[in-house]
Amino acid sequence: MLALVSIRVSSAFDGGNGEAVQTDSPDDVRVRIVKDVGDRFMQWFYFRVTGHAGAPLTVRIVNAHEGSYRAGYEGYRAVASTDRKQWVRVPTEYDGTQLTIRHPGGADAVWLAYFAPFSMERHADLIARCQQHPSVTLESLGHTLDGQDLDLLRFGEGPLQAWVIARQHPGETMAEHWMEGFLARMLDDADPVARRLREAATFHVVPNMNPDGSRRGHLRTNAAGENLNRAWMEPSMEKSPEVYLVRQRMEATGVHFCLDVHGDEELPFNFIAGADGVPSLTERQAGWLTEYRSALARISPDFQTQHGYAPAAPGQANLRLCTNWVAERFGGLAMTLEQPFKDASNHPDPVFGWSPARCRNLASDCIAALWAILPELAPESDA
Ligand code: ZN
């Protein structure tokens, strides 16, 4: 007698999101995404399918049309893995209601995700690896609402205070893949640029600004349903301790350079948004932004300056965002780096799309761009 097919969908793991709606047949598996706490946002998915005995799979995300960035599903391909290491793009269609993902099968378990995941276990490995470096200080700034540590890595001894933070939006896992590349290069003692930058600057690095949302499988919010990148004007220990604690430390150190790393659901490009519309914007700040962007575009063919967000009108910047709040408060160069969920379509990769390896390489190039403009930024040159 043939065994009955018993397909299962699970997401009860670090970063998981997706629950089974119907699992009768491998060519009609239906899944729905669960909203973040706060009931406003959803788009991130990450689940495992088993019990299809290696048959090809057709998986439909039935509530894709309720996604926060529906245009993000247009021209998008999901990622799949059977070894949880390599994530390849698979055929995906969005019909305006459902997102249909096809996997060729061949393995008993298949993991599907919105982008290559980055678990809190991997975060712990990253932190542990970095603290082996003799010039790194690891500190927990405090606890999140779920009781996780908010990790800060500090290194370098120069007067320029450089803050680099990532993953305020937990579903933007590319931001922490970027962090892996950033920290690997910055802590490479054979890298002359990294060594010079560590002499010129003190780096304060928060590799994951939203540990709770990351572990819970959220797209955008923390455990209290707060969108952290709208909490910078009035953070609180009750609702947004992650921002409250980082801001408090920024007040103690000052900020000359701040890079806040994100991912964008819709635009198939890497780009940088600046603090264009902050009320106190100076010509120097505007000049630094132009110089940094041009330097990065010269260094990395994966970066470009044609496509991005429209700049805010003068004085109209939303100061609840990290980049704007920091630029207004400290007067330095503050920027938001956006990487695509889709691909960098100025330089596409048909197999992997935008991928963890490319995130890491871009991070290395962001370091080179900082090196390129360092003479302009140095605090000694303050008028
Ligand atoms: Zn974001």
Tab-separated table of C-alpha atoms and ligand atoms in Angstrom:
chain	number	residue	atom	x	y	z
A	1	MET	CA	0.000	0.000	0.000
A	2	LEU	CA	1.306	3.461	-0.872
A	3	ALA	CA	2.116	5.815	1.994
A	4	LEU	CA	-0.272	8.720	2.177
A	5	VAL	CA	1.280	12.048	1.330
A	6	SER	CA	1.309	14.213	4.398
A	7	ILE	CA	2.698	17.616	3.548
A	8	ARG	CA	3.662	19.870	6.410
A	9	VAL	CA	4.526	23.548	6.526
A	10	SER	CA	6.379	24.826	9.573
A	11	SER	CA	7.821	28.139	10.704
A	12	ALA	CA	8.244	27.605	14.459
A	13	PHE	CA	11.923	28.463	14.290
A	14	ASP	CA	14.211	31.495	14.557
A	15	GLY	CA	12.950	34.075	12.053
A	16	GLY	CA	10.163	31.851	10.696
A	17	ASN	CA	6.898	33.204	9.297
A	18	GLY	CA	4.171	31.362	7.366
A	19	GLU	CA	1.321	29.046	8.308
A	20	ALA	CA	-0.353	26.305	6.312
A	21	VAL	CA	-3.760	26.965	4.796
A	22	GLN	CA	-3.938	23.842	2.632
A	23	THR	CA	-1.443	21.018	2.097
A	24	ASP	CA	-3.360	18.381	0.133
A	25	SER	CA	-0.978	18.073	-2.783
A	26	PRO	CA	2.584	19.116	-3.696
A	27	ASP	CA	1.241	21.178	-6.583
A	28	ASP	CA	-1.167	23.105	-4.385
A	29	VAL	CA	0.399	24.046	-1.079
A	30	ARG	CA	-1.198	27.177	0.321
A	31	VAL	CA	0.396	29.320	2.988
A	32	ARG	CA	-0.428	32.613	4.627
A	33	ILE	CA	1.947	35.188	6.073
A	34	VAL	CA	1.334	36.215	9.681
A	35	LYS	CA	1.281	39.951	10.460
A	36	ASP	CA	3.863	41.572	12.747
A	37	VAL	CA	2.779	42.448	16.270
A	38	GLY	CA	0.814	45.689	15.870
A	39	ASP	CA	-1.192	44.212	12.982
A	40	ARG	CA	0.046	46.732	10.434
A	41	PHE	CA	2.912	45.119	8.551
A	42	MET	CA	3.587	41.881	6.724
A	43	GLN	CA	5.694	40.779	3.774
A	44	TRP	CA	8.485	38.631	5.234
A	45	PHE	CA	8.074	34.848	4.919
A	46	TYR	CA	10.351	31.983	5.826
A	47	PHE	CA	9.014	28.451	6.184
A	48	ARG	CA	9.868	24.806	5.590
A	49	VAL	CA	7.888	22.374	3.480
A	50	THR	CA	8.246	18.606	4.036
A	51	GLY	CA	6.281	15.447	3.284
A	52	HIS	CA	6.149	15.974	-0.493
A	53	ALA	CA	8.696	13.159	-0.970
A	54	GLY	CA	10.933	15.254	-3.207
A	55	ALA	CA	8.163	16.058	-5.713
A	56	PRO	CA	8.138	19.459	-7.434
A	57	LEU	CA	6.287	22.013	-5.332
A	58	THR	CA	3.876	24.795	-6.157
A	59	VAL	CA	3.396	26.997	-3.117
A	60	ARG	CA	0.887	29.841	-3.065
A	61	ILE	CA	1.030	32.640	-0.544
A	62	VAL	CA	-2.665	33.373	-0.482
A	63	ASN	CA	-2.584	36.694	1.362
A	64	ALA	CA	0.291	38.276	-0.573
A	65	HIS	CA	-2.074	41.089	-1.631
A	66	GLU	CA	-2.265	42.184	2.019
A	67	GLY	CA	1.506	42.760	1.989
A	68	SER	CA	2.826	46.127	3.092
A	69	TYR	CA	4.646	46.669	-0.222
A	70	ARG	CA	2.662	44.825	-2.847
A	71	ALA	CA	4.746	46.262	-5.680
A	72	GLY	CA	7.608	44.468	-4.004
A	73	TYR	CA	6.204	41.179	-5.296
A	74	GLU	CA	6.176	42.377	-8.901
A	75	GLY	CA	9.267	41.269	-10.787
A	76	TYR	CA	10.397	39.461	-7.644
A	77	ARG	CA	11.638	35.878	-7.224
A	78	ALA	CA	11.625	34.033	-3.890
A	79	VAL	CA	14.723	32.269	-2.552
A	80	ALA	CA	14.874	28.543	-1.778
A	81	SER	CA	17.373	26.290	-0.068
A	82	THR	CA	17.737	22.594	0.683
A	83	ASP	CA	20.941	22.926	2.757
A	84	ARG	CA	20.131	26.224	4.558
A	85	LYS	CA	23.417	27.629	3.271
A	86	GLN	CA	22.919	28.389	-0.394
A	87	TRP	CA	19.772	30.295	-1.354
A	88	VAL	CA	18.843	30.332	-5.037
A	89	ARG	CA	16.100	32.246	-6.795
A	90	VAL	CA	13.125	30.163	-7.958
A	91	PRO	CA	10.303	30.927	-10.424
A	92	THR	CA	7.760	33.217	-8.766
A	93	GLU	CA	4.668	35.013	-10.050
A	94	TYR	CA	2.429	37.599	-8.476
A	95	ASP	CA	-1.077	37.869	-9.940
A	96	GLY	CA	-2.224	40.765	-7.789
A	97	THR	CA	-3.638	38.421	-5.148
A	98	GLN	CA	-1.398	35.401	-4.641
A	99	LEU	CA	2.334	34.919	-4.860
A	100	THR	CA	3.021	31.583	-6.549
A	101	ILE	CA	6.421	30.008	-5.936
A	102	ARG	CA	7.616	26.921	-7.810
A	103	HIS	CA	10.392	24.640	-6.610
A	104	PRO	CA	11.797	21.803	-8.741
A	105	GLY	CA	11.806	19.362	-5.801
A	106	GLY	CA	14.476	16.725	-5.304
A	107	ALA	CA	14.770	17.023	-1.525
A	108	ASP	CA	12.611	15.917	1.393
A	109	ALA	CA	12.661	19.375	2.954
A	110	VAL	CA	12.677	22.733	1.183
A	111	TRP	CA	13.029	26.107	2.877
A	112	LEU	CA	11.470	29.107	1.144
A	113	ALA	CA	12.056	32.717	2.174
A	114	TYR	CA	11.600	36.319	1.095
A	115	PHE	CA	15.381	36.810	1.249
A	116	ALA	CA	18.262	34.665	2.571
A	117	PRO	CA	17.507	34.510	6.315
A	118	PHE	CA	19.852	35.722	9.036
A	119	SER	CA	18.994	34.034	12.345
A	120	MET	CA	19.705	35.271	15.847
A	121	GLU	CA	21.962	32.206	16.212
A	122	ARG	CA	23.987	33.502	13.293
A	123	HIS	CA	23.996	36.920	14.965
A	124	ALA	CA	25.393	35.307	18.150
A	125	ASP	CA	28.109	33.616	16.073
A	126	LEU	CA	28.989	36.961	14.466
A	127	ILE	CA	29.258	38.714	17.826
A	128	ALA	CA	31.324	35.880	19.296
A	129	ARG	CA	33.678	35.914	16.304
A	130	CYS	CA	34.179	39.693	16.493
A	131	GLN	CA	34.965	39.718	20.194
A	132	GLN	CA	37.979	37.484	19.503
A	133	HIS	CA	39.673	40.502	17.932
A	134	PRO	CA	41.883	42.216	20.525
A	135	SER	CA	40.714	45.733	19.663
A	136	VAL	CA	36.982	44.951	19.909
A	137	THR	CA	34.872	45.735	22.946
A	138	LEU	CA	31.510	43.997	23.102
A	139	GLU	CA	28.836	45.516	25.265
A	140	SER	CA	25.149	44.867	25.793
A	141	LEU	CA	23.470	48.276	25.799
A	142	GLY	CA	20.503	46.732	27.589
A	143	HIS	CA	17.696	44.268	27.121
A	144	THR	CA	14.989	44.229	24.525
A	145	LEU	CA	11.349	43.642	25.477
A	146	ASP	CA	11.836	39.896	24.860
A	147	GLY	CA	14.918	39.952	27.093
A	148	GLN	CA	17.563	39.709	24.359
A	149	ASP	CA	20.809	41.679	24.441
A	150	LEU	CA	21.153	44.772	22.288
A	151	ASP	CA	24.750	44.219	21.180
A	152	LEU	CA	27.202	47.049	20.524
A	153	LEU	CA	30.675	46.418	19.100
A	154	ARG	CA	33.248	49.147	19.519
A	155	PHE	CA	36.708	49.394	17.949
A	156	GLY	CA	39.184	51.990	16.715
A	157	GLU	CA	40.700	54.876	18.622
A	158	GLY	CA	40.362	57.928	16.392
A	159	PRO	CA	38.479	61.168	17.129
A	160	LEU	CA	35.895	60.679	14.351
A	161	GLN	CA	32.817	59.070	15.888
A	162	ALA	CA	31.371	56.631	13.361
A	163	TRP	CA	28.100	54.813	13.988
A	164	VAL	CA	27.029	51.924	11.791
A	165	ILE	CA	23.719	50.226	12.546
A	166	ALA	CA	21.625	47.647	10.702
A	167	ARG	CA	18.321	45.862	10.652
A	168	GLN	CA	16.011	48.289	12.411
A	169	HIS	CA	13.548	46.492	10.140
A	170	PRO	CA	14.075	42.833	10.959
A	171	GLY	CA	12.776	41.373	7.686
A	172	GLU	CA	15.564	43.268	5.873
A	173	THR	CA	18.032	40.447	6.477
A	174	MET	CA	20.335	41.741	3.732
A	175	ALA	CA	21.304	44.434	6.213
A	176	GLU	CA	22.888	41.925	8.570
A	177	HIS	CA	24.517	39.981	5.713
A	178	TRP	CA	26.034	43.375	4.862
A	179	MET	CA	27.201	43.641	8.494
A	180	GLU	CA	29.092	40.352	8.199
A	181	GLY	CA	31.075	41.806	5.314
A	182	PHE	CA	31.541	45.134	7.072
A	183	LEU	CA	32.900	43.597	10.266
A	184	ALA	CA	35.060	41.050	8.436
A	185	ARG	CA	36.882	43.806	6.565
A	186	MET	CA	37.040	46.303	9.432
A	187	LEU	CA	38.632	43.663	11.677
A	188	ASP	CA	41.073	42.344	9.080
A	189	ASP	CA	44.514	43.329	10.347
A	190	ALA	CA	46.021	42.713	6.911
A	191	ASP	CA	43.741	45.331	5.372
A	192	PRO	CA	45.491	48.716	5.253
A	193	VAL	CA	42.275	50.685	4.723
A	194	ALA	CA	40.656	49.098	7.767
A	195	ARG	CA	43.738	49.783	9.860
A	196	ARG	CA	43.863	53.438	8.809
A	197	LEU	CA	40.145	53.869	9.460
A	198	ARG	CA	40.530	52.337	12.936
A	199	GLU	CA	43.275	54.872	13.617
A	200	ALA	CA	41.171	57.778	12.371
A	201	ALA	CA	37.834	56.827	13.879
A	202	THR	CA	36.076	55.114	16.744
A	203	PHE	CA	33.420	52.772	15.409
A	204	HIS	CA	30.209	52.028	17.275
A	205	VAL	CA	28.454	49.172	15.519
A	206	VAL	CA	25.018	47.704	16.232
A	207	PRO	CA	24.774	44.713	13.882
A	208	ASN	CA	21.133	44.059	14.751
A	209	MET	CA	18.916	46.892	16.002
A	210	ASN	CA	15.839	44.664	16.244
A	211	PRO	CA	16.642	41.254	17.755
A	212	ASP	CA	13.041	40.608	18.847
A	213	GLY	CA	11.502	41.266	15.448
A	214	SER	CA	14.262	39.159	13.892
A	215	ARG	CA	13.582	36.117	16.037
A	216	ARG	CA	9.803	36.530	15.773
A	217	GLY	CA	9.881	36.618	11.988
A	218	HIS	CA	8.589	40.187	11.666
A	219	LEU	CA	8.941	42.385	8.614
A	220	ARG	CA	9.154	45.750	10.294
A	221	THR	CA	8.367	46.024	14.016
A	222	ASN	CA	9.758	45.051	17.408
A	223	ALA	CA	7.988	43.057	20.124
A	224	ALA	CA	5.740	46.018	20.968
A	225	GLY	CA	4.686	46.562	17.353
A	226	GLU	CA	6.870	49.677	17.002
A	227	ASN	CA	8.479	50.616	13.697
A	228	LEU	CA	11.890	51.541	15.124
A	229	ASN	CA	12.815	53.756	12.206
A	230	ARG	CA	9.934	56.041	13.133
A	231	ALA	CA	10.849	56.197	16.821
A	232	TRP	CA	13.951	58.413	16.846
A	233	MET	CA	12.330	61.615	18.078
A	234	GLU	CA	10.680	60.151	21.146
A	235	PRO	CA	11.917	56.653	21.904
A	236	SER	CA	10.894	55.016	25.189
A	237	MET	CA	12.080	52.059	27.232
A	238	GLU	CA	8.493	50.760	27.198
A	239	LYS	CA	7.952	50.719	23.434
A	240	SER	CA	11.282	51.220	21.655
A	241	PRO	CA	14.152	50.436	24.055
A	242	GLU	CA	16.402	49.576	21.090
A	243	VAL	CA	16.321	53.170	19.816
A	244	TYR	CA	16.251	54.677	23.301
A	245	LEU	CA	19.475	52.881	24.294
A	246	VAL	CA	21.346	53.631	21.071
A	247	ARG	CA	20.307	57.277	21.092
A	248	GLN	CA	21.434	57.626	24.704
A	249	ARG	CA	24.881	56.292	23.758
A	250	MET	CA	25.035	58.544	20.696
A	251	GLU	CA	24.445	61.527	22.971
A	252	ALA	CA	27.470	60.431	24.980
A	253	THR	CA	29.803	59.907	21.991
A	254	GLY	CA	28.590	62.437	19.432
A	255	VAL	CA	28.192	61.352	15.796
A	256	HIS	CA	30.255	62.521	12.820
A	257	PHE	CA	29.312	59.661	10.505
A	258	CYS	CA	26.247	57.427	10.636
A	259	LEU	CA	25.278	54.687	8.233
A	260	ASP	CA	21.927	52.947	8.811
A	261	VAL	CA	21.614	49.813	6.679
A	262	HIS	CA	18.270	48.631	5.263
A	263	GLY	CA	16.588	46.766	2.416
A	264	ASP	CA	13.928	48.066	0.041
A	265	GLU	CA	11.099	45.810	-1.091
A	266	GLU	CA	10.271	47.605	-4.311
A	267	LEU	CA	13.277	49.233	-5.986
A	268	PRO	CA	15.674	46.810	-7.730
A	269	PHE	CA	18.763	48.891	-6.934
A	270	ASN	CA	21.292	49.707	-4.240
A	271	PHE	CA	21.026	53.350	-3.292
A	272	ILE	CA	21.620	55.822	-0.503
A	273	ALA	CA	19.053	58.175	0.970
A	274	GLY	CA	20.478	61.210	2.709
A	275	ALA	CA	19.210	63.699	5.238
A	276	ASP	CA	18.407	66.192	2.446
A	277	GLY	CA	15.436	67.885	4.065
A	278	VAL	CA	16.549	68.395	7.648
A	279	PRO	CA	16.017	71.992	8.833
A	280	SER	CA	19.649	72.580	9.836
A	281	LEU	CA	21.204	71.072	6.682
A	282	THR	CA	24.504	72.751	5.790
A	283	GLU	CA	26.322	72.876	2.487
A	284	ARG	CA	29.062	70.773	4.025
A	285	GLN	CA	26.586	68.037	4.939
A	286	ALA	CA	25.085	68.083	1.444
A	287	GLY	CA	28.577	67.991	-0.044
A	288	TRP	CA	29.639	64.984	2.037
A	289	LEU	CA	26.560	63.094	0.894
A	290	THR	CA	27.292	63.757	-2.779
A	291	GLU	CA	30.921	62.809	-2.330
A	292	TYR	CA	30.169	59.574	-0.507
A	293	ARG	CA	27.623	58.471	-3.090
A	294	SER	CA	29.941	59.272	-5.999
A	295	ALA	CA	32.863	57.520	-4.337
A	296	LEU	CA	30.792	54.378	-3.768
A	297	ALA	CA	29.449	54.424	-7.328
A	298	ARG	CA	33.016	54.612	-8.680
A	299	ILE	CA	34.122	51.722	-6.479
A	300	SER	CA	31.135	49.348	-6.829
A	301	PRO	CA	29.298	48.506	-10.078
A	302	ASP	CA	26.502	47.160	-7.822
A	303	PHE	CA	25.838	50.672	-6.523
A	304	GLN	CA	24.269	53.507	-8.499
A	305	THR	CA	22.981	57.031	-8.014
A	306	GLN	CA	20.250	57.263	-10.700
A	307	HIS	CA	17.446	55.549	-8.805
A	308	GLY	CA	16.340	56.024	-5.211
A	309	TYR	CA	13.883	57.928	-3.038
A	310	ALA	CA	12.972	61.475	-4.006
A	311	PRO	CA	14.767	63.839	-1.621
A	312	ALA	CA	12.623	65.585	0.981
A	313	ALA	CA	11.923	69.251	0.332
A	314	PRO	CA	14.037	71.694	2.362
A	315	GLY	CA	13.014	71.597	6.009
A	316	GLN	CA	10.482	68.842	5.399
A	317	ALA	CA	12.485	65.777	6.486
A	318	ASN	CA	10.767	63.332	8.825
A	319	LEU	CA	12.873	63.577	11.967
A	320	ARG	CA	11.473	60.338	13.327
A	321	LEU	CA	13.898	58.500	10.995
A	322	CYS	CA	17.373	57.664	12.277
A	323	THR	CA	19.257	59.347	9.430
A	324	ASN	CA	17.338	62.602	9.698
A	325	TRP	CA	17.337	62.723	13.473
A	326	VAL	CA	21.097	62.071	13.642
A	327	ALA	CA	21.924	64.652	10.940
A	328	GLU	CA	19.770	67.274	12.651
A	329	ARG	CA	21.046	66.534	16.131
A	330	PHE	CA	24.771	66.131	15.427
A	331	GLY	CA	25.359	67.837	12.092
A	332	GLY	CA	27.490	65.068	10.607
A	333	LEU	CA	27.085	62.849	7.565
A	334	ALA	CA	24.118	60.517	8.146
A	335	MET	CA	22.841	58.150	5.464
A	336	THR	CA	20.462	55.265	4.891
A	337	LEU	CA	21.783	52.501	2.653
A	338	GLU	CA	19.058	50.555	0.850
A	339	GLN	CA	19.704	47.180	-0.783
A	340	PRO	CA	17.151	45.345	-2.929
A	341	PHE	CA	15.071	42.280	-2.089
A	342	LYS	CA	14.909	41.698	-5.847
A	343	ASP	CA	18.213	42.270	-7.607
A	344	ALA	CA	20.507	45.148	-8.500
A	345	SER	CA	18.986	45.420	-11.958
A	346	ASN	CA	21.826	47.614	-13.240
A	347	HIS	CA	23.979	44.479	-12.796
A	348	PRO	CA	21.674	41.456	-12.376
A	349	ASP	CA	22.531	37.900	-11.326
A	350	PRO	CA	20.040	35.385	-12.798
A	351	VAL	CA	20.828	32.595	-10.315
A	352	PHE	CA	21.101	34.377	-6.973
A	353	GLY	CA	19.693	37.865	-7.551
A	354	TRP	CA	20.818	40.219	-4.809
A	355	SER	CA	22.496	37.777	-2.411
A	356	PRO	CA	24.355	37.515	0.911
A	357	ALA	CA	27.722	37.353	-0.886
A	358	ARG	CA	26.936	40.542	-2.788
A	359	CYS	CA	25.782	42.244	0.430
A	360	ARG	CA	29.139	41.432	2.005
A	361	ASN	CA	31.039	42.752	-1.007
A	362	LEU	CA	29.015	45.965	-1.014
A	363	ALA	CA	29.878	46.444	2.659
A	364	SER	CA	33.550	46.152	1.830
A	365	ASP	CA	33.089	48.795	-0.867
A	366	CYS	CA	31.226	51.064	1.576
A	367	ILE	CA	34.377	50.947	3.714
A	368	ALA	CA	36.484	51.939	0.707
A	369	ALA	CA	34.124	54.859	0.038
A	370	LEU	CA	34.469	56.048	3.627
A	371	TRP	CA	38.249	55.866	3.220
A	372	ALA	CA	37.941	57.915	0.018
A	373	ILE	CA	36.122	60.801	1.716
A	374	LEU	CA	37.824	60.558	5.098
A	375	PRO	CA	40.018	63.658	4.587
A	376	GLU	CA	36.851	65.787	4.181
A	377	LEU	CA	35.093	64.271	7.202
A	378	ALA	CA	37.890	64.436	9.742
A	379	PRO	CA	36.683	66.420	12.792
A	380	GLU	CA	39.988	68.378	12.880
A	381	SER	CA	38.837	70.164	9.736
A	382	ASP	CA	35.790	71.564	11.555
A	383	ALA	CA	35.572	75.288	10.971
B	1	ZN	ZN	14.096	49.406	6.338
